[in-house]
Short mmCIF file of C-alpha atoms and ligand atoms in Angstrom, two decimals:
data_model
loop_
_atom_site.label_atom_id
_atom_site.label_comp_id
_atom_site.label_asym_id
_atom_site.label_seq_id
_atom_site.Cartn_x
_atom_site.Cartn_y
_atom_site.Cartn_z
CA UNK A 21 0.00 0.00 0.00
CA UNK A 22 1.22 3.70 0.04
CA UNK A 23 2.14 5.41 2.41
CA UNK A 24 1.15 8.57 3.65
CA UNK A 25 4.17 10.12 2.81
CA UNK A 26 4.77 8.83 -0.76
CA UNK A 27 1.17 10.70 -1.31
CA UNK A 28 2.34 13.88 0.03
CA UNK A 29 5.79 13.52 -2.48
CA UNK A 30 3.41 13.05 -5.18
CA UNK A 31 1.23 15.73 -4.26
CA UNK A 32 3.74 18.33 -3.43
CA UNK A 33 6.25 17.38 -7.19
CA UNK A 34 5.55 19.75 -10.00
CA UNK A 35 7.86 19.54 -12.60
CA UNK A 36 9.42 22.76 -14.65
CA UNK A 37 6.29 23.22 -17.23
CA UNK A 38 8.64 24.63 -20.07
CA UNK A 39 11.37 21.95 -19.78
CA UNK A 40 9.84 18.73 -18.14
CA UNK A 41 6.84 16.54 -17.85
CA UNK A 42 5.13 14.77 -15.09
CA UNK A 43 3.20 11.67 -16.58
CA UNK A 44 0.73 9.07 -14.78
CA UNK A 45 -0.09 6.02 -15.86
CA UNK A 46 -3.09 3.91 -14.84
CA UNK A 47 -3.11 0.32 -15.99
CA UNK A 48 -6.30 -1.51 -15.09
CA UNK A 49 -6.06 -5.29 -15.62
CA UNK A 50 -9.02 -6.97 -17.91
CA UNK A 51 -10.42 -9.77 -16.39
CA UNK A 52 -9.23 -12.85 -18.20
CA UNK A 53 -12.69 -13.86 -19.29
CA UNK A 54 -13.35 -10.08 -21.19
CA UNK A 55 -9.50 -9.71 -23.05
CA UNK A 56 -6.78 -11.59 -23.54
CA UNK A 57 -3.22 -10.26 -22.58
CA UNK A 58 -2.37 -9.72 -26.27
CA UNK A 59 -5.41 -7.47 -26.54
CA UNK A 60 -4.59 -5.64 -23.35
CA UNK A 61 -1.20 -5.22 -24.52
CA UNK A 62 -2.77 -3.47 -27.94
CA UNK A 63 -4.33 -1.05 -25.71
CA UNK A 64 -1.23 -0.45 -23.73
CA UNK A 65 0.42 0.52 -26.71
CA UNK A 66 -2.29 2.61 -28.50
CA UNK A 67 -2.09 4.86 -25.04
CA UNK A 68 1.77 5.05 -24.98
CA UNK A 69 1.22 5.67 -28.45
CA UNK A 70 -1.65 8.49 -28.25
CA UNK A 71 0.00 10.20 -25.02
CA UNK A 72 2.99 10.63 -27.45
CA UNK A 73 0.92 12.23 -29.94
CA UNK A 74 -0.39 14.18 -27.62
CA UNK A 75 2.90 16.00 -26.42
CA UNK A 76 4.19 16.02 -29.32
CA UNK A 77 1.20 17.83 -30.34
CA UNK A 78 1.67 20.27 -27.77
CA UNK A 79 4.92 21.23 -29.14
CA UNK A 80 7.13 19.75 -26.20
CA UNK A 81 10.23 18.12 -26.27
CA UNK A 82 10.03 17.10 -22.61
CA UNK A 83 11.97 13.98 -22.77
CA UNK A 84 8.84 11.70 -21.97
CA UNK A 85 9.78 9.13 -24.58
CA UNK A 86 12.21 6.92 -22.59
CA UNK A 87 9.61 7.13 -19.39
CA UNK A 88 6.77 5.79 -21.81
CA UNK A 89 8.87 3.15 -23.06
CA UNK A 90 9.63 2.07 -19.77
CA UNK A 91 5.63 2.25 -19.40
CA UNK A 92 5.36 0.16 -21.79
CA UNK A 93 7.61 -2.52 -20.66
CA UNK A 94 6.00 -2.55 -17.13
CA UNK A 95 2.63 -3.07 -18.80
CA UNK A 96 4.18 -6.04 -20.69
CA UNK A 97 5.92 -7.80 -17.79
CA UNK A 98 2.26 -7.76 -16.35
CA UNK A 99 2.06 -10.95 -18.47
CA UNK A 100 -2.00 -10.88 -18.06
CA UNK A 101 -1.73 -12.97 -15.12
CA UNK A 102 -2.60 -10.01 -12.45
CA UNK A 103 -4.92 -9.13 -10.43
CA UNK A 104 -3.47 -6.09 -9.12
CA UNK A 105 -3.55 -2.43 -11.33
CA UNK A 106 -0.90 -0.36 -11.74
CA UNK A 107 0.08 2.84 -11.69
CA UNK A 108 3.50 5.08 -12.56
CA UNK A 109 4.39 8.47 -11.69
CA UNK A 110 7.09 9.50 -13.50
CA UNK A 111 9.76 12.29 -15.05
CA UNK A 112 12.53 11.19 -16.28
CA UNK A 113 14.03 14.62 -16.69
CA UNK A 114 13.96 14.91 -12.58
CA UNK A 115 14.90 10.82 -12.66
CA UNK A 116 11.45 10.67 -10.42
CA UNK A 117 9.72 7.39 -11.04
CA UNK A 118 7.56 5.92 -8.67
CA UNK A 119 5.53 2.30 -9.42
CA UNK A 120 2.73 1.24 -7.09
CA UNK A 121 0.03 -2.14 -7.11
CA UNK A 122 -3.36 -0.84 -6.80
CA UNK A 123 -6.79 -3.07 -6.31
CA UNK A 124 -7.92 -3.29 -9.69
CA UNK A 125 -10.71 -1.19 -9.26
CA UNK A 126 -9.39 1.90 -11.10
CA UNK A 127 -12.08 3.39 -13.59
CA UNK A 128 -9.86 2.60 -16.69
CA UNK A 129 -6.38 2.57 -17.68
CA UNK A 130 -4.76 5.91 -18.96
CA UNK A 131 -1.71 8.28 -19.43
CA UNK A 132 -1.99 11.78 -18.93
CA UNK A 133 0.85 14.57 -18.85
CA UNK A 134 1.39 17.68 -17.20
CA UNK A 135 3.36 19.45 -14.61
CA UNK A 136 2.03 17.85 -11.97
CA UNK A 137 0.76 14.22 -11.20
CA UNK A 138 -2.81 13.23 -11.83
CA UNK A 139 -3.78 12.05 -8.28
CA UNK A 140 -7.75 11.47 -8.14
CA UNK A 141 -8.04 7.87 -9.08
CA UNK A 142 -5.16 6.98 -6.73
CA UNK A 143 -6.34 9.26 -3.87
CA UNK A 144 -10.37 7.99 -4.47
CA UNK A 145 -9.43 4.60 -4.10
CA UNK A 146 -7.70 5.11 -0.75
CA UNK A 147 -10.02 6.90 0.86
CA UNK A 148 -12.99 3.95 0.24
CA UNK A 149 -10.43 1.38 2.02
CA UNK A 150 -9.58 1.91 5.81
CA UNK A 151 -7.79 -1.46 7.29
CA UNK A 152 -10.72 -3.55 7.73
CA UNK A 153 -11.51 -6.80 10.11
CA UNK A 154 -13.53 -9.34 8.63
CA UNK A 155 -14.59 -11.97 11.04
CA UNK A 156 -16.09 -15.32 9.59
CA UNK A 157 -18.77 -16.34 11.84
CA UNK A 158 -20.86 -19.91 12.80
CA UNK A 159 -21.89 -21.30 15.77
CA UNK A 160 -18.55 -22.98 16.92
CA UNK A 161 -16.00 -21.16 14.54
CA UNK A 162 -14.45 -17.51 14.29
CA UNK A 163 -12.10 -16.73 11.14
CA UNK A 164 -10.37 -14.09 11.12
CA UNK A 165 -9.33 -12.04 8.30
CA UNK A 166 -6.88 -8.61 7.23
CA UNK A 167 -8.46 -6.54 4.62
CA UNK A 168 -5.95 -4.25 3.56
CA UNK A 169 -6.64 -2.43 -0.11
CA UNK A 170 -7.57 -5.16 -1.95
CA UNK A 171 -5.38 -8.13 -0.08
CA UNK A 172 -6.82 -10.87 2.26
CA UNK A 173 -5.00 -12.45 4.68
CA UNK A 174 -6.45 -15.07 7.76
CA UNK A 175 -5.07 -14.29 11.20
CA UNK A 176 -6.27 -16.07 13.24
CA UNK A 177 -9.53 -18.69 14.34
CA UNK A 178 -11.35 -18.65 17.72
CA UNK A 179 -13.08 -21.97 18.53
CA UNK A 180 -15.31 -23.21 21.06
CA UNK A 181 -15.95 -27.08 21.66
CA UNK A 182 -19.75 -27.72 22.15
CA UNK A 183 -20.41 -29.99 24.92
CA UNK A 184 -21.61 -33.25 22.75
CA UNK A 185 -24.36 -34.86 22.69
CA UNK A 186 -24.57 -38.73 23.02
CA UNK A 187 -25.18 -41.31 25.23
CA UNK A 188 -26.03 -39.46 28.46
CA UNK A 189 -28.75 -37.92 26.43
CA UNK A 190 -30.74 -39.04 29.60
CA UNK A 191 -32.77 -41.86 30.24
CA UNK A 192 -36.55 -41.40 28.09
CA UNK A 193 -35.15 -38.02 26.98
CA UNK A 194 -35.46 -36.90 30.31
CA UNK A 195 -32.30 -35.10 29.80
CA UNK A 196 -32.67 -34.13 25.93
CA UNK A 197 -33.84 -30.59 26.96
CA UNK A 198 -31.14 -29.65 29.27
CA UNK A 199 -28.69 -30.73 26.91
CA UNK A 200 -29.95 -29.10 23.97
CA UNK A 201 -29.82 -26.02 26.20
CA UNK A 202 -26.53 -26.43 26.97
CA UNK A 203 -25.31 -25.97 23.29
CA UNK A 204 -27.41 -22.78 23.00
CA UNK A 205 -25.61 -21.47 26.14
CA UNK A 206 -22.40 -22.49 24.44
CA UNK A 207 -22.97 -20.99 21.45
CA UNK A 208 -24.31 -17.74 23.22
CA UNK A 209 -21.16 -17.80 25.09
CA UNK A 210 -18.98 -18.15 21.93
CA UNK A 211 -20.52 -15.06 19.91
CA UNK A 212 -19.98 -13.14 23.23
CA UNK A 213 -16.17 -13.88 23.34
CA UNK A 214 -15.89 -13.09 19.79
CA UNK A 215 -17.42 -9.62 20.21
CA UNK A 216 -15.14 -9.23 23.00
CA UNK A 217 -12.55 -10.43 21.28
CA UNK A 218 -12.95 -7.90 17.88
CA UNK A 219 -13.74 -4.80 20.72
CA UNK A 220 -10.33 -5.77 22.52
CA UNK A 221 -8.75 -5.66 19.25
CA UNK A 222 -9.85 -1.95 17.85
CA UNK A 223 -9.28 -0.74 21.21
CA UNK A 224 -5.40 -1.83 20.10
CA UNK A 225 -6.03 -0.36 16.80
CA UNK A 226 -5.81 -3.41 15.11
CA UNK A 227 -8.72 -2.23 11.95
CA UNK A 228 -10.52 0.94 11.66
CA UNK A 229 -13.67 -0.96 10.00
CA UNK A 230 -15.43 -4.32 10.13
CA UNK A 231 -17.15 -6.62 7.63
CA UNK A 232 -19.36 -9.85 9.12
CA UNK A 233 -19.90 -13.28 7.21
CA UNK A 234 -22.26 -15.43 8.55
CA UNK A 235 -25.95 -17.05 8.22
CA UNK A 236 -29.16 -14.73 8.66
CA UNK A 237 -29.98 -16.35 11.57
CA UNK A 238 -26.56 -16.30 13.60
CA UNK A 239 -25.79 -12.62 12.58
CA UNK A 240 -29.02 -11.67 14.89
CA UNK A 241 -27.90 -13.62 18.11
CA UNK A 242 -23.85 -12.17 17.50
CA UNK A 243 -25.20 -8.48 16.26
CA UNK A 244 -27.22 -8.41 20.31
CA UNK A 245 -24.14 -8.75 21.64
CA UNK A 246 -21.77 -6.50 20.25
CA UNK A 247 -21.03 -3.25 22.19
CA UNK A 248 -22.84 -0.55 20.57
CA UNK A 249 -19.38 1.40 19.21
CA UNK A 250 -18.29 -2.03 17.39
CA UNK A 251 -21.79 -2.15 16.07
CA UNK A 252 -21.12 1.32 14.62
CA UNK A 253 -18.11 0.35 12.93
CA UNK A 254 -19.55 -2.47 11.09
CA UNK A 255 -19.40 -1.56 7.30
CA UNK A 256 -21.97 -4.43 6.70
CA UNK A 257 -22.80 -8.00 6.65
CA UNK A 258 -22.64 -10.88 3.90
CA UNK A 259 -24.32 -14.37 4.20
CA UNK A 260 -21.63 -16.83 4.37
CA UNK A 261 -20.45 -20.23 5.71
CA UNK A 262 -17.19 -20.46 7.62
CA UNK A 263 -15.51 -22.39 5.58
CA UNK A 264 -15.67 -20.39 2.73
CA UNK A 265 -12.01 -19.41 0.50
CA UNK A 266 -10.40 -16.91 1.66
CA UNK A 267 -10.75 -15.67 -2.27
CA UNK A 268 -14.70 -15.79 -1.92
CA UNK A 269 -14.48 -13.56 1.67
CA UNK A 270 -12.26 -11.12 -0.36
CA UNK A 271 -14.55 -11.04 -3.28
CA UNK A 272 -18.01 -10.32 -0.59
CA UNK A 273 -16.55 -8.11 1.33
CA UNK A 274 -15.45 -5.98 -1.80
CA UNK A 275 -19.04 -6.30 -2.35
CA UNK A 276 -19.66 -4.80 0.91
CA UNK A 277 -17.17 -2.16 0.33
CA UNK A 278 -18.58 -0.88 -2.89
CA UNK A 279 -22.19 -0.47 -1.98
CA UNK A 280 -21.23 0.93 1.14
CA UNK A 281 -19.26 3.87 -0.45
CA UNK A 282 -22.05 4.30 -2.97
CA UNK A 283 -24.91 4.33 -0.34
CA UNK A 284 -22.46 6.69 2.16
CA UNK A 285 -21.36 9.33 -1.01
CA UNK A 286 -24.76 9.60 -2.04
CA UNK A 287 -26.16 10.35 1.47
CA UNK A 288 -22.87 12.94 1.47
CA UNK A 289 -24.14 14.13 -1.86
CA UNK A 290 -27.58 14.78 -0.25
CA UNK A 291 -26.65 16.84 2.86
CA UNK A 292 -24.07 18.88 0.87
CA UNK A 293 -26.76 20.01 -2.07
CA UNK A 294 -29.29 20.75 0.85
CA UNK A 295 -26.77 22.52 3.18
CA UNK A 296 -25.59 25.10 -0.02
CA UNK A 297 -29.28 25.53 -0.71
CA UNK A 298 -30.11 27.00 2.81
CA UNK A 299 -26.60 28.35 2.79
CA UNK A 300 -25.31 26.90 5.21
CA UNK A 301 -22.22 24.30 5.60
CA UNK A 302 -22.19 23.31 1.96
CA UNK A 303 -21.00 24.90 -1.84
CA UNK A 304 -21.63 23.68 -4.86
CA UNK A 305 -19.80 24.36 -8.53
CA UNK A 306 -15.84 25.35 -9.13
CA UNK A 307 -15.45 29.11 -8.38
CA UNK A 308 -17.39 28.45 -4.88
CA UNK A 309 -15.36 25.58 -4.22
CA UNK A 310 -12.56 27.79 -4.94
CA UNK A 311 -13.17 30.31 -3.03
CA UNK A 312 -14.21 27.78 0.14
CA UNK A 313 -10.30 26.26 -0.21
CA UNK A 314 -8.96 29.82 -0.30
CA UNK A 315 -10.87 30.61 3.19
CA UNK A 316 -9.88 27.38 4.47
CA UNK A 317 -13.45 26.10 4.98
CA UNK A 318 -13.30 22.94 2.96
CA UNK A 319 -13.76 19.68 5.16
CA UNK A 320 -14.95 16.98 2.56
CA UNK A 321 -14.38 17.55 -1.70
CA UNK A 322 -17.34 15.81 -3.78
CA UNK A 323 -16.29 15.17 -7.36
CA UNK A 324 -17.77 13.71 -9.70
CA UNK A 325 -15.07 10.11 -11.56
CA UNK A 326 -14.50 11.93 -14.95
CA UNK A 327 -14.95 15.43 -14.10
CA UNK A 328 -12.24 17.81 -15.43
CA UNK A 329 -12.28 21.38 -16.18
CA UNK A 330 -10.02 24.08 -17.23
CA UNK A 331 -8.42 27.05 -14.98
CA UNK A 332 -5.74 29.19 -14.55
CA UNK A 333 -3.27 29.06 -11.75
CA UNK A 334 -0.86 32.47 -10.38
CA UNK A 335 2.34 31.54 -11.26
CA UNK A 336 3.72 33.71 -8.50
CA UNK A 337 0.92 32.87 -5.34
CA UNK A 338 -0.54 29.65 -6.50
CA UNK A 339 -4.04 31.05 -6.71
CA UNK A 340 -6.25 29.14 -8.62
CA UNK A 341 -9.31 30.44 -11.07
CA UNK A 342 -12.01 28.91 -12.72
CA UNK A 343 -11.82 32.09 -14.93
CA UNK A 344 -9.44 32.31 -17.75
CA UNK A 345 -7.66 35.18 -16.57
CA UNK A 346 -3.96 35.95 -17.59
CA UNK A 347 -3.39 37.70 -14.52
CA UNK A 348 -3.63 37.01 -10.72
CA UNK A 349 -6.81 38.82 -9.54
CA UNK A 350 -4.68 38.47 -5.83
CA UNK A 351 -1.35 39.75 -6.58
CA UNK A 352 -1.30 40.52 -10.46
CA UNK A 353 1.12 38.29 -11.60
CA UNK A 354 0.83 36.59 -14.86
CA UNK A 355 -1.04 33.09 -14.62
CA UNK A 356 -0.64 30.22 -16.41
CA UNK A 357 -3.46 27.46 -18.09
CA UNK A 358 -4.36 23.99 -16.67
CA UNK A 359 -5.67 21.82 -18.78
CA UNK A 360 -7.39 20.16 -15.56
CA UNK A 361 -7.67 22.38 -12.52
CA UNK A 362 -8.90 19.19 -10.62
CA UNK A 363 -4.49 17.77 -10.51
CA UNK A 364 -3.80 21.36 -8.62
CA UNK A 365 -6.44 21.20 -6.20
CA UNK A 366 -5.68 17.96 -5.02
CA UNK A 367 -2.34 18.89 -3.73
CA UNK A 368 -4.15 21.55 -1.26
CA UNK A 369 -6.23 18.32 -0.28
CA UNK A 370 -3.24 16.53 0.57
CA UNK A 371 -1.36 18.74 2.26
CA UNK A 372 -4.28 20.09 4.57
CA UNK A 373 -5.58 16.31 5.20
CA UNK A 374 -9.01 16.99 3.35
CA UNK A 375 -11.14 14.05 2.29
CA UNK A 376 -11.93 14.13 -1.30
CA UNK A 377 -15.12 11.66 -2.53
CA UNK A 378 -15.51 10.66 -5.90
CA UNK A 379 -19.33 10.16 -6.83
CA UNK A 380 -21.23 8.47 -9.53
CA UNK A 381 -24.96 9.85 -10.13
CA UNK A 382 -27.15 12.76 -11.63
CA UNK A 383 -27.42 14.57 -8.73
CA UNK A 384 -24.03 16.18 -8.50
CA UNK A 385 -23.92 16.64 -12.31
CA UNK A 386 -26.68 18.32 -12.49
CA UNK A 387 -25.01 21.48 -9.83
CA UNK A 388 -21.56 21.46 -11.95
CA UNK A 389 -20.06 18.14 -10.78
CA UNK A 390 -17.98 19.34 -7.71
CA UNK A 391 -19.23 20.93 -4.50
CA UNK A 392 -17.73 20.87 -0.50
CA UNK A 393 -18.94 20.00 2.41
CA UNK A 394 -17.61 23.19 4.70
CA UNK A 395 -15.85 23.30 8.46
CA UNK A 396 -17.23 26.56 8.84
CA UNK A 397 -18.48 29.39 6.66
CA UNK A 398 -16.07 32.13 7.25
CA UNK A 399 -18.65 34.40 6.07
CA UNK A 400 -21.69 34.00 4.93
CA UNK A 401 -22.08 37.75 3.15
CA UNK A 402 -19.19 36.20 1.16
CA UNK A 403 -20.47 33.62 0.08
CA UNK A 404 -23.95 35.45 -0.97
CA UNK A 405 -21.81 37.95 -2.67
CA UNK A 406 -19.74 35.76 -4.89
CA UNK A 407 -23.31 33.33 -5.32
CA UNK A 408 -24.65 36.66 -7.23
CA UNK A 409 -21.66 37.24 -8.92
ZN1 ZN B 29 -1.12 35.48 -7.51
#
């Protein structure tokens, strides 16, 4: 996984926009069944091939060539065997290149150049995947399981030996009843020390979220006796036998994962447009985003997955404009074009530990594709004032 740090590096390079070139490249594995590898190597090349184009286009001799060869060769060592995506930052100019292993979730594979890196798929994809517990549950058994990104790893089992039935059933049955009492008790006793167990382990910081797999019917009795904060922290719940792979509890709880972050960014989605419609904590559209990361009231970014949009950005103070403006309306320096104004926010959202949430859906669309959910409003006369504007 990365790091916190690498992230920041990432976020924090911009390379000289006259002489050099920062380029990313996304590489999202086909599943076997949709492509073959010769078929994902075509497109590998037709988007080494196109970024090329591109710069060349552009009229900049930026030395990207021997990076996007090396691209290329990366892509091709991927032998169509993996089930992990990749992704490059790179500038060979500043001999910066940085390879990662994603979960192959990324919303397609591309290259794009610029002066700085193209974060948002990369920084999306963390944010949807804290280090998650996933505890396989039946009446006797407890599996155990890491979730981190997109790897699964068992940890550890917690059994309990039920008290067997057999010959000292009792004479007539007299005894049937008690006994069959005596495994409920058990099994009672063995969901409690398993919620103990997973509350003793987040108090140790062991995951931030949890995922359960286990029958309808056992998930009631083990959901009464978890303590209510656990309970909270339960991302959701898939119906499962324990002695399912360890690939088929990956493959659920990814399950879980996804609709989790969809149901969660839509509700998000929801209280931001109503909040900027009584004015309160919320913006919607670029220049009041803008203007909500200048007065440092941004807590949570909402973007749409393939929103871009052009800007300008002071090439003296940094200040960025939705506006195509060749000078800084802050300090009057000259500014210079971004072809996507979405790679130079994100470094502000790195550096000042905001949470940015990629969306799917109409709803955010329909209000310019990007809006903030606010700290504070440093002032809402502002805010009213550059609305009207
Ligand atoms: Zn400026």
């Amino acid at each position: 996984m990365i790091s916190r740090k690498e992230i920041r590096e990432l976020a924090a390079f911009q390379a000289d926009a006259k002489r050099e070139c920062a380029l990313s490249f996304y590489f999202q594995p086909q599943t076997p069944r949709d492509k073959s590898h010769r078929e994902e190597m075509i497109l590998a090349k037709d988007l080494v091939k196109n970024a090329m184009r591109e710069i060349k286009h552009n009229g900049k001799d930026t030395g990207v060539a021997e990076d996007l060869h090396r691209m290329l060769e990366v892509a091709q060592d991927l032998r169509g065997n993996q089930t992990r995506a990749k992704v490059i930052f790179a500038c060979g100019k500043r001999n910066f290149w940085r390879e990662f292993d994603l979960p192959p979730q990324l919303p397609g594979s591309a290259i794009t150049s610029g002066h700085r890196f193209h974060l948002k798929p990369l920084l999306t994809m963390l944010d949807t995947r804290p280090k998650t517990r996933v505890v396989l549950l039946d009446r006797r058994k407890a599996r155990l399981f890491d979730l981190q990104g997109d790897e699964i790893l068992e940890r550890e089992g917690l059994f309990r030996s039920l008290p067997r039935r057999g010959r000292s059933d009792g004479w007539h049955g007299y005894d049937a009843g008690h006994a069959e009492r005596g495994v409920e008790d058990e099994v009672m006793r063995h969901f409690r020390d398993v919620a103990a167990h997973l509350k003793e382990e987040w108090e140790k910081g062991k995951w931030e979220k949890w995922i359960a797999g286990c029958l309808e019917t056992n998930w009631h009795d083990f959901e009464s006796r978890l303590h209510p904060e656990i309970k909270q922290l339960c991302m959701g719940q898939f119906s499962a036998r324990a002695n399912m792979s360890a690939e088929q509890v990956r493959e659920s709880a990814s399950e879980v994962f996804r609709s989790n972050h969809e149901s969660h960014s839509h509700e998000l989605v929801k209280r931001v447009l109503s909040y900027a419609k009584s004015h309160k904590r919320g913006v919607t559209g670029l220049r009041r985003v803008l203007r909500s990361l200048e007065l440092g009231e941004v807590r949570v970014l909402l973007v749409t997955e393939n929103y871009t949009a052009r800007g300008v950005e002071c090439t003296s103070c940094g200040r960025l404009d939705a506006h195509l403006v060749r000078y800084c309306a802050l300090c009057g320096h000259s500014t210079r074009k971004l072809e996507d104004i979405v790679d130079a926010i994100i470094p502000l959202l790195v550096h000042r530990d905001i949470e940015l949430v990629c969306v799917r859906g109409q709803e955010l669309e329909q209000v310019g594709n990007i809006a903030a959910m606010l700290r504070y409003r440093a002032s809402n006369n502002d805010h009213r004032l550059a609305d009207a504007s």
